[in-house]
GROMACS .gro file of C-alpha atoms in nm:
model
  454
    1MET     CA    1   5.721  12.432   9.867
    2ARG     CA    2   5.915  12.104   9.865
    3VAL     CA    3   5.943  11.958   9.513
    4LEU     CA    4   6.096  11.622   9.420
    5MET     CA    5   6.186  11.583   9.050
    6ILE     CA    6   6.207  11.225   8.926
    7GLN     CA    7   6.348  11.102   8.597
    8ALA     CA    8   6.154  10.785   8.520
    9LEU     CA    9   6.331  10.484   8.375
   10SER     CA   10   6.435  10.557   8.016
   11VAL     CA   11   6.653  10.249   7.957
   12GLU     CA   12   6.584   9.879   8.003
   13GLY     CA   13   6.851   9.797   8.259
   14VAL     CA   14   7.152   9.919   8.453
   15SER     CA   15   7.388   9.820   8.170
   16GLN     CA   16   7.217  10.034   7.904
   17GLU     CA   17   7.343  10.370   7.776
   18LYS     CA   18   7.218  10.652   8.002
   19VAL     CA   19   7.185  11.027   7.960
   20TYR     CA   20   7.206  11.314   8.205
   21PRO     CA   21   6.844  11.440   8.253
   22ILE     CA   22   6.890  11.802   8.146
   23GLY     CA   23   6.514  11.865   8.137
   24ILE     CA   24   6.433  11.801   8.503
   25VAL     CA   25   6.763  11.951   8.621
   26THR     CA   26   6.687  12.273   8.431
   27LEU     CA   27   6.340  12.293   8.584
   28ALA     CA   28   6.473  12.209   8.928
   29GLY     CA   29   6.720  12.496   8.906
   30GLN     CA   30   6.444  12.739   8.813
   31LEU     CA   31   6.231  12.622   9.103
   32GLN     CA   32   6.515  12.657   9.350
   33GLN     CA   33   6.583  13.011   9.229
   34GLY     CA   34   6.211  13.077   9.278
   35GLY     CA   35   6.234  12.987   9.647
   36HIS     CA   36   6.128  12.622   9.640
   37GLN     CA   37   6.320  12.339   9.808
   38VAL     CA   38   6.413  12.090   9.538
   39ASP     CA   39   6.561  11.742   9.520
   40ILE     CA   40   6.625  11.508   9.223
   41VAL     CA   41   6.618  11.133   9.161
   42ASP     CA   42   6.735  10.979   8.834
   43MET     CA   43   6.597  10.627   8.849
   44ASN     CA   44   6.836  10.522   8.572
   45LEU     CA   45   7.134  10.560   8.805
   46GLU     CA   46   6.995  10.333   9.075
   47VAL     CA   47   7.051   9.961   9.115
   48ASP     CA   48   6.714   9.950   9.294
   49PRO     CA   49   6.528  10.238   9.125
   50PHE     CA   50   6.194  10.191   9.299
   51GLY     CA   51   6.360  10.148   9.636
   52ALA     CA   52   6.553  10.470   9.574
   53VAL     CA   53   6.231  10.656   9.494
   54LYS     CA   54   6.060  10.529   9.807
   55GLU     CA   55   6.360  10.619  10.023
   56ARG     CA   56   6.380  10.973   9.884
   57LEU     CA   57   6.005  11.028   9.919
   58LEU     CA   58   6.014  10.934  10.287
   59ALA     CA   59   6.330  11.133  10.359
   60PHE     CA   60   6.240  11.451  10.168
   61ARG     CA   61   5.859  11.450  10.215
   62PRO     CA   62   5.780  11.661   9.906
   63ASP     CA   63   5.457  11.853   9.860
   64VAL     CA   64   5.482  11.802   9.483
   65VAL     CA   65   5.646  11.529   9.276
   66GLY     CA   66   5.733  11.605   8.916
   67ILE     CA   67   5.798  11.290   8.714
   68SER     CA   68   5.941  11.296   8.363
   69LEU     CA   69   5.876  11.021   8.108
   70ARG     CA   70   6.150  11.069   7.849
   71ASN     CA   71   6.106  10.750   7.641
   72ILE     CA   72   5.803  10.530   7.590
   73ASP     CA   73   6.015  10.238   7.470
   74PRO     CA   74   6.378  10.164   7.376
   75LEU     CA   75   6.312  10.151   6.997
   76ALA     CA   76   6.574   9.944   6.805
   77ASN     CA   77   6.305   9.701   6.684
   78LYS     CA   78   6.237   9.598   7.043
   79THR     CA   79   5.893   9.513   7.176
   80SER     CA   80   5.966   9.598   7.539
   81SER     CA   81   5.797   9.908   7.681
   82LEU     CA   82   5.895  10.169   7.939
   83ILE     CA   83   5.532  10.239   8.022
   84PRO     CA   84   5.498   9.963   8.288
   85PRO     CA   85   5.781  10.101   8.507
   86PHE     CA   86   5.638  10.453   8.466
   87VAL     CA   87   5.294  10.333   8.577
   88VAL     CA   88   5.443  10.154   8.878
   89ALA     CA   89   5.654  10.460   8.971
   90VAL     CA   90   5.348  10.687   8.968
   91ARG     CA   91   5.147  10.442   9.178
   92LEU     CA   92   5.437  10.400   9.419
   93ILE     CA   93   5.454  10.777   9.472
   94ALA     CA   94   5.081  10.792   9.540
   95ALA     CA   95   5.098  10.498   9.781
   96VAL     CA   96   5.395  10.627   9.981
   97LEU     CA   97   5.284  10.992   9.995
   98PRO     CA   98   4.913  11.009   9.908
   99GLN     CA   99   4.897  11.379  10.001
  100ALA     CA  100   5.166  11.482   9.748
  101ARG     CA  101   5.055  11.628   9.415
  102ILE     CA  102   5.191  11.445   9.109
  103ILE     CA  103   5.274  11.637   8.790
  104ALA     CA  104   5.384  11.441   8.483
  105GLY     CA  105   5.578  11.564   8.182
  106GLY     CA  106   5.861  11.479   7.944
  107THR     CA  107   5.883  11.388   7.578
  108GLY     CA  108   5.720  11.047   7.615
  109PHE     CA  109   5.435  11.184   7.823
  110SER     CA  110   5.381  11.463   7.568
  111LEU     CA  111   5.298  11.205   7.300
  112PHE     CA  112   5.016  11.043   7.502
  113PRO     CA  113   4.898  11.289   7.771
  114GLU     CA  114   4.527  11.205   7.765
  115ARG     CA  115   4.584  10.832   7.752
  116LEU     CA  116   4.832  10.829   8.040
  117MET     CA  117   4.630  11.057   8.265
  118LEU     CA  118   4.314  10.855   8.207
  119GLU     CA  119   4.500  10.534   8.289
  120LEU     CA  120   4.668  10.692   8.592
  121PRO     CA  121   4.418  10.888   8.805
  122GLU     CA  122   4.703  10.940   9.052
  123ILE     CA  123   4.846  11.210   8.819
  124ASP     CA  124   4.703  11.548   8.921
  125TYR     CA  125   4.839  11.754   8.631
  126GLY     CA  126   5.048  11.709   8.319
  127VAL     CA  127   5.264  11.941   8.115
  128VAL     CA  128   5.304  11.886   7.741
  129GLY     CA  129   5.611  12.019   7.563
  130GLU     CA  130   5.823  12.302   7.700
  131ALA     CA  131   5.777  12.350   8.073
  132GLU     CA  132   6.006  12.644   8.163
  133VAL     CA  133   5.711  12.882   8.195
  134THR     CA  134   5.423  12.646   8.272
  135PHE     CA  135   5.569  12.434   8.552
  136PRO     CA  136   5.669  12.719   8.791
  137ALA     CA  137   5.341  12.900   8.722
  138LEU     CA  138   5.145  12.583   8.796
  139LEU     CA  139   5.318  12.544   9.132
  140ASP     CA  140   5.208  12.895   9.224
  141ASN     CA  141   4.843  12.810   9.146
  142LEU     CA  142   4.803  12.440   9.221
  143ASP     CA  143   4.447  12.463   9.349
  144ASN     CA  144   4.314  12.682   9.068
  145PRO     CA  145   4.562  12.700   8.779
  146PRO     CA  146   4.508  12.964   8.510
  147PRO     CA  147   4.523  12.876   8.140
  148LEU     CA  148   4.886  12.779   8.082
  149PRO     CA  149   5.059  12.654   7.765
  150GLY     CA  150   5.075  12.275   7.758
  151LEU     CA  151   4.878  12.229   8.082
  152CYS     CA  152   4.687  11.900   8.110
  153LEU     CA  153   4.414  11.888   8.371
  154ARG     CA  154   4.110  11.685   8.459
  155GLU     CA  155   3.772  11.809   8.339
  156GLY     CA  156   3.486  11.587   8.443
  157LYS     CA  157   3.568  11.238   8.322
  158GLY     CA  158   3.804  11.363   8.054
  159ILE     CA  159   4.137  11.541   8.016
  160ARG     CA  160   4.176  11.893   7.879
  161VAL     CA  161   4.509  11.963   7.710
  162THR     CA  162   4.600  12.324   7.637
  163PRO     CA  163   4.814  12.361   7.322
  164PRO     CA  164   5.181  12.365   7.422
  165SER     CA  165   5.421  12.654   7.383
  166ARG     CA  166   5.678  12.628   7.106
  167GLU     CA  167   5.798  12.986   7.140
  168PHE     CA  168   6.041  12.981   7.432
  169ASP     CA  169   6.319  13.224   7.346
  170MET     CA  170   6.642  13.024   7.357
  171ALA     CA  171   6.834  13.345   7.416
  172ASN     CA  172   6.682  13.325   7.766
  173TYR     CA  173   6.780  12.961   7.811
  174ILE     CA  174   6.931  12.892   8.153
  175PRO     CA  175   7.163  12.587   8.156
  176PRO     CA  176   7.079  12.305   8.397
  177TYR     CA  177   7.174  12.387   8.755
  178ARG     CA  178   7.424  12.103   8.779
  179GLN     CA  179   7.485  12.144   9.153
  180LEU     CA  180   7.152  11.967   9.204
  181LEU     CA  181   7.271  11.657   9.017
  182ASN     CA  182   7.647  11.622   8.984
  183PRO     CA  183   7.749  11.544   8.622
  184SER     CA  184   8.050  11.356   8.757
  185LEU     CA  185   7.810  11.072   8.840
  186TYR     CA  186   7.778  11.017   8.464
  187LEU     CA  187   8.150  11.010   8.386
  188ASP     CA  188   8.249  10.691   8.200
  189ILE     CA  189   7.902  10.547   8.258
  190ASN     CA  190   7.842  10.463   7.890
  191SER     CA  191   8.032  10.255   7.638
  192TYR     CA  192   7.923  10.430   7.318
  193VAL     CA  193   7.715  10.745   7.363
  194PRO     CA  194   7.822  11.055   7.562
  195ALA     CA  195   7.600  11.080   7.869
  196ILE     CA  196   7.612  11.460   7.892
  197GLY     CA  197   7.381  11.643   7.653
  198ILE     CA  198   7.400  12.003   7.535
  199GLU     CA  199   7.099  12.177   7.382
  200THR     CA  200   7.190  12.438   7.118
  201LYS     CA  201   6.849  12.487   6.960
  202ARG     CA  202   6.488  12.372   6.947
  203GLY     CA  203   6.260  12.311   6.651
  204CYS     CA  204   6.287  12.122   6.324
  205PRO     CA  205   6.173  12.256   5.984
  206PHE     CA  206   6.172  11.917   5.810
  207ASN     CA  207   5.875  11.689   5.744
  208CYS     CA  208   6.007  11.336   5.789
  209ALA     CA  209   5.709  11.105   5.769
  210TYR     CA  210   5.779  10.913   6.090
  211CYS     CA  211   5.902  11.196   6.316
  212VAL     CA  212   5.735  11.381   6.605
  213TYR     CA  213   6.001  11.650   6.663
  214PRO     CA  214   5.807  11.923   6.477
  215LYS     CA  215   5.501  11.836   6.684
  216LEU     CA  216   5.695  11.853   7.010
  217GLN     CA  217   5.922  12.152   6.939
  218GLY     CA  218   5.761  12.331   6.647
  219ARG     CA  219   5.905  12.392   6.301
  220LYS     CA  220   6.071  12.723   6.378
  221LEU     CA  221   6.441  12.700   6.462
  222ARG     CA  222   6.518  12.874   6.793
  223CYS     CA  223   6.892  12.891   6.850
  224ARG     CA  224   7.098  12.969   7.157
  225PRO     CA  225   7.380  13.221   7.115
  226PRO     CA  226   7.692  13.018   7.023
  227LYS     CA  227   7.901  13.178   7.298
  228ALA     CA  228   7.641  13.076   7.558
  229VAL     CA  229   7.659  12.717   7.433
  230VAL     CA  230   8.038  12.712   7.468
  231ASP     CA  231   8.014  12.878   7.810
  232GLU     CA  232   7.811  12.578   7.927
  233ILE     CA  233   8.058  12.333   7.775
  234GLU     CA  234   8.352  12.514   7.935
  235VAL     CA  235   8.196  12.501   8.282
  236LEU     CA  236   8.124  12.129   8.249
  237HIS     CA  237   8.474  12.063   8.125
  238LYS     CA  238   8.665  12.269   8.380
  239GLU     CA  239   8.448  12.214   8.688
  240TYR     CA  240   8.337  11.853   8.637
  241GLY     CA  241   8.599  11.701   8.408
  242ILE     CA  242   8.354  11.628   8.125
  243THR     CA  243   8.539  11.575   7.797
  244SER     CA  244   8.272  11.424   7.572
  245PHE     CA  245   7.931  11.573   7.484
  246HIS     CA  246   7.627  11.492   7.274
  247PHE     CA  247   7.439  11.779   7.111
  248THR     CA  248   7.071  11.695   7.158
  249ASP     CA  249   6.933  11.899   6.865
  250PRO     CA  250   6.703  11.718   6.618
  251VAL     CA  251   6.948  11.834   6.348
  252LEU     CA  252   7.276  11.982   6.466
  253ASN     CA  253   7.416  12.150   6.154
  254ILE     CA  254   7.122  12.377   6.069
  255PRO     CA  255   7.082  12.666   6.020
  256GLN     CA  256   7.405  12.713   5.829
  257GLY     CA  257   7.658  12.903   6.033
  258HIS     CA  258   7.528  12.823   6.382
  259LEU     CA  259   7.733  12.509   6.448
  260GLU     CA  260   8.022  12.672   6.264
  261GLU     CA  261   8.019  12.962   6.513
  262ILE     CA  262   8.012  12.718   6.805
  263CYS     CA  263   8.312  12.537   6.657
  264HIS     CA  264   8.509  12.859   6.605
  265GLU     CA  265   8.444  12.948   6.970
  266LEU     CA  266   8.555  12.604   7.090
  267ILE     CA  267   8.877  12.642   6.891
  268ARG     CA  268   8.934  12.998   7.012
  269ARG     CA  269   8.908  12.885   7.376
  270LYS     CA  270   9.128  12.582   7.309
  271LEU     CA  271   8.885  12.348   7.484
  272ALA     CA  272   9.006  11.989   7.462
  273VAL     CA  273   8.660  11.837   7.433
  274ARG     CA  274   8.491  11.590   7.198
  275TRP     CA  275   8.133  11.597   7.076
  276ASP     CA  276   7.881  11.441   6.841
  277GLY     CA  277   7.531  11.497   6.710
  278PHE     CA  278   7.295  11.414   6.425
  279MET     CA  279   7.377  11.601   6.106
  280ARG     CA  280   7.191  11.673   5.786
  281GLU     CA  281   7.384  11.525   5.493
  282ASP     CA  282   7.308  11.795   5.234
  283GLN     CA  283   7.447  12.068   5.461
  284LEU     CA  284   7.802  11.930   5.462
  285ASN     CA  285   8.091  12.048   5.249
  286GLU     CA  286   8.469  12.017   5.256
  287LYS     CA  287   8.510  12.342   5.450
  288ASN     CA  288   8.264  12.290   5.733
  289ILE     CA  289   8.335  11.921   5.782
  290ALA     CA  290   8.704  12.005   5.825
  291LEU     CA  291   8.605  12.272   6.080
  292PHE     CA  292   8.389  12.024   6.272
  293ALA     CA  293   8.678  11.778   6.284
  294LYS     CA  294   8.919  12.045   6.406
  295ALA     CA  295   8.673  12.157   6.676
  296GLY     CA  296   8.647  11.808   6.829
  297CYS     CA  297   8.376  11.616   6.646
  298GLU     CA  298   8.431  11.252   6.744
  299CYS     CA  299   8.142  11.095   6.553
  300PHE     CA  300   7.938  11.198   6.251
  301SER     CA  301   7.588  11.063   6.314
  302PHE     CA  302   7.371  11.048   6.003
  303SER     CA  303   7.007  10.945   5.985
  304PRO     CA  304   6.924  10.944   5.613
  305ASP     CA  305   6.679  10.660   5.685
  306GLY     CA  306   6.610  10.569   5.322
  307LEU     CA  307   6.835  10.312   5.152
  308CYS     CA  308   6.717  10.407   4.804
  309GLN     CA  309   6.555  10.707   4.639
  310GLU     CA  310   6.209  10.556   4.656
  311ALA     CA  311   6.244  10.513   5.032
  312LEU     CA  312   6.382  10.865   5.076
  313ASP     CA  313   6.083  11.005   4.890
  314ILE     CA  314   5.819  10.809   5.081
  315LEU     CA  315   5.984  10.910   5.409
  316GLN     CA  316   5.971  11.274   5.296
  317LYS     CA  317   6.341  11.325   5.366
  318ASN     CA  318   6.395  11.584   5.091
  319LEU     CA  319   6.729  11.416   5.020
  320ASN     CA  320   6.867  11.216   4.731
  321GLU     CA  321   7.110  10.927   4.718
  322ALA     CA  322   7.386  11.155   4.590
  323ASP     CA  323   7.356  11.377   4.901
  324ILE     CA  324   7.414  11.077   5.128
  325LEU     CA  325   7.705  10.936   4.930
  326LYS     CA  326   7.871  11.278   4.913
  327ALA     CA  327   7.840  11.315   5.291
  328ALA     CA  328   7.980  10.963   5.332
  329ARG     CA  329   8.286  11.049   5.122
  330LEU     CA  330   8.345  11.372   5.314
  331ALA     CA  331   8.314  11.193   5.649
  332ALA     CA  332   8.532  10.903   5.535
  333GLN     CA  333   8.813  11.142   5.438
  334THR     CA  334   8.830  11.279   5.793
  335GLY     CA  335   8.893  10.939   5.949
  336ILE     CA  336   8.634  11.021   6.217
  337THR     CA  337   8.392  10.747   6.322
  338THR     CA  338   8.069  10.766   6.124
  339VAL     CA  339   7.735  10.607   6.211
  340TYR     CA  340   7.435  10.565   5.983
  341HIS     CA  341   7.071  10.498   6.069
  342PHE     CA  342   6.845  10.345   5.806
  343MET     CA  343   6.486  10.222   5.804
  344VAL     CA  344   6.393   9.895   5.640
  345ASN     CA  345   6.071   9.775   5.474
  346VAL     CA  346   5.932  10.124   5.433
  347PRO     CA  347   5.593  10.173   5.262
  348GLY     CA  348   5.612  10.079   4.894
  349GLU     CA  349   5.895   9.826   4.936
  350THR     CA  350   5.941   9.599   4.633
  351GLU     CA  351   6.192   9.342   4.509
  352ARG     CA  352   6.354   9.621   4.307
  353THR     CA  353   6.389   9.859   4.604
  354CYS     CA  354   6.533   9.574   4.814
  355ARG     CA  355   6.802   9.513   4.552
  356LYS     CA  356   6.876   9.885   4.536
  357SER     CA  357   6.900   9.901   4.915
  358ILE     CA  358   7.155   9.618   4.920
  359ASP     CA  359   7.362   9.794   4.654
  360PHE     CA  360   7.344  10.123   4.844
  361LEU     CA  361   7.454   9.963   5.170
  362GLU     CA  362   7.751   9.809   4.986
  363LYS     CA  363   7.846  10.155   4.856
  364ILE     CA  364   7.851  10.294   5.212
  365TYR     CA  365   8.087  10.015   5.319
  366GLU     CA  366   8.311  10.064   5.017
  367ILE     CA  367   8.342  10.438   5.080
  368HIS     CA  368   8.459  10.380   5.437
  369SER     CA  369   8.670  10.071   5.368
  370LYS     CA  370   9.005  10.250   5.320
  371ARG     CA  371   8.993  10.460   5.638
  372ARG     CA  372   8.791  10.202   5.833
  373ASN     CA  373   8.597  10.471   6.013
  374LEU     CA  374   8.249  10.324   5.975
  375GLY     CA  375   8.130  10.284   6.333
  376THR     CA  376   7.811  10.096   6.260
  377VAL     CA  377   7.501  10.090   6.043
  378VAL     CA  378   7.183  10.081   6.249
  379LEU     CA  379   6.892   9.908   6.073
  380ASN     CA  380   6.545   9.962   6.214
  381ASN     CA  381   6.185   9.916   6.121
  382ILE     CA  382   5.971  10.229   6.154
  383ARG     CA  383   5.817  10.287   6.497
  384ILE     CA  384   5.463  10.410   6.427
  385LEU     CA  385   5.388  10.719   6.634
  386PRO     CA  386   5.058  10.910   6.657
  387GLY     CA  387   4.994  11.206   6.431
  388THR     CA  388   5.259  11.116   6.174
  389PRO     CA  389   5.214  11.049   5.800
  390ILE     CA  390   5.340  10.695   5.861
  391GLU     CA  391   5.048  10.636   6.097
  392LYS     CA  392   4.806  10.748   5.822
  393MET     CA  393   4.974  10.520   5.568
  394ALA     CA  394   4.969  10.226   5.808
  395ARG     CA  395   4.600  10.273   5.881
  396ALA     CA  396   4.511  10.316   5.514
  397GLN     CA  397   4.699   9.996   5.426
  398GLY     CA  398   4.551   9.796   5.714
  399VAL     CA  399   4.890   9.748   5.878
  400ILE     CA  400   4.730   9.879   6.197
  401GLY     CA  401   4.364   9.892   6.281
  402PRO     CA  402   4.138  10.140   6.462
  403ASP     CA  403   4.202   9.962   6.793
  404THR     CA  404   4.582   9.939   6.763
  405ASP     CA  405   4.738  10.084   7.077
  406LEU     CA  406   5.034  10.296   6.965
  407LEU     CA  407   5.137  10.360   7.324
  408TYR     CA  408   5.318  10.027   7.310
  409PRO     CA  409   5.584   9.929   7.051
  410THR     CA  410   5.421   9.910   6.710
  411TYR     CA  411   5.637   9.888   6.396
  412TYR     CA  412   5.563   9.924   6.029
  413ASN     CA  413   5.684   9.589   5.896
  414PRO     CA  414   5.424   9.417   5.676
  415GLN     CA  415   5.476   9.109   5.462
  416PRO     CA  416   5.626   9.008   5.225
  417PHE     CA  417   5.941   9.204   5.322
  418ASP     CA  418   5.909   9.170   5.699
  419ARG     CA  419   6.234   8.968   5.712
  420PHE     CA  420   6.436   9.194   5.481
  421ARG     CA  421   6.614   9.357   5.776
  422TYR     CA  422   6.781   9.026   5.859
  423LYS     CA  423   6.922   9.000   5.507
  424LEU     CA  424   7.076   9.345   5.543
  425GLU     CA  425   7.210   9.258   5.888
  426THR     CA  426   7.375   8.948   5.741
  427ILE     CA  427   7.550   9.162   5.480
  428GLN     CA  428   7.654   9.407   5.749
  429LEU     CA  429   7.796   9.135   5.976
  430ALA     CA  430   7.975   8.966   5.687
  431ARG     CA  431   8.135   9.295   5.591
  432ASN     CA  432   8.256   9.347   5.946
  433VAL     CA  433   8.392   8.995   5.987
  434PHE     CA  434   8.551   8.934   5.647
  435MET     CA  435   8.664   9.271   5.518
  436TRP     CA  436   8.717   9.475   5.831
  437GLN     CA  437   8.889   9.195   6.019
  438GLU     CA  438   9.098   9.105   5.710
  439VAL     CA  439   9.015   8.735   5.731
  440THR     CA  440   9.235   8.548   5.484
  441HIS     CA  441   9.185   8.211   5.324
  442SER     CA  442   9.405   7.944   5.478
  443ASN     CA  443   9.545   7.835   5.139
  444GLU     CA  444   9.608   8.173   4.980
  445ASN     CA  445   9.719   8.516   5.091
  446THR     CA  446   9.411   8.708   4.977
  447VAL     CA  447   9.151   8.894   5.175
  448ALA     CA  448   8.805   8.742   5.160
  449ARG     CA  449   8.540   8.988   5.049
  450THR     CA  450   8.175   9.005   5.134
  451PRO     CA  451   7.953   8.901   4.842
  452ALA     CA  452   7.778   9.199   4.685
  453LYS     CA  453   7.439   9.029   4.706
  454TYR     CA  454   7.273   8.835   4.984
   0.00000   0.00000   0.00000
């Protein structure tokens, strides 16, 4: 069978940060090993993405088109959506090759399978969650598929979604078959984020109030053997010249010892590579953070999300302010770039919590001021996603109503603190301009400091 795998647009434009589509490349490799003829299109690489899809459809003439929707929108407080280009891509496939079967999947699709399939009758089947088992089995039984984990199919006028699998044994994980999509195409394509991702585990045991990772991957941690992870890195480094990687795990440094083993193996093999990933603050100590630095960590990415204890508690982070400040001090001592993500105007925001948030942000800047290794502080409102505690809070408070369409960008940002993010961004910019740039007064040789309050 001829199968074309398409990565739908997951960024807004050609200048945005892109990522190598490990999901569809992994599936494509499995299908090729199973005897299928496979081709791949990453729309994010194309100057004319829809023209590239049409051209490949006509040249390859697939029997089946698998299309992955990775992101539903670009987040970052933006109101633009990636659903319109996905809809157009699906309809383009159906118009160019009406006889081809269309199978949709990906993280974004997995959040709204019924809604998207009802809106797009051109989609024949969908796959929610992990597809390593379901997708190949579906291809073998397209006309009469058996019950398969995560399978979405049409039943009368509705959509039936079988519960997805969250049990794939990561010891059996087969790395993406990179020959089908050369990683060299992604070399130096981004300005900030490594384009090549490495998956070391699936699952997340935490209960953050806004997050869908446990829903998508389950709460059980399923880890790849550390040596297998480093094997994949070594191949990418030696065969394709990749020197910088992003670990795609929801939380990289859990369970304790797993990332440490990966780092020891990287050091043992003397691989001159750099990497980053999101880390849990309360899992860091002087010993392991020094190991991470020695093994090539180029950026500590933290997502504590709450700027004060009240916010941390409402977001169900199971962290305290001291955990975050301790991690900040440890990271600052290494001199390695550190990035923080915080959420603003969380449920329960008050004048007091706003003042505490300003003070806490100032502490982060002060901790990093000597080594100047604070990369940035990302300030976002909460994107409301279905099935999360934040959705329940927003509905109970009337922030969203029964008819609110969460498929499109919807943020928790009610009055009277709906402009608080701009105050924090002003403090952040002032810090960067005055302190970090060492701006001096024209009539005296002193460094101007950012005011502690907005």
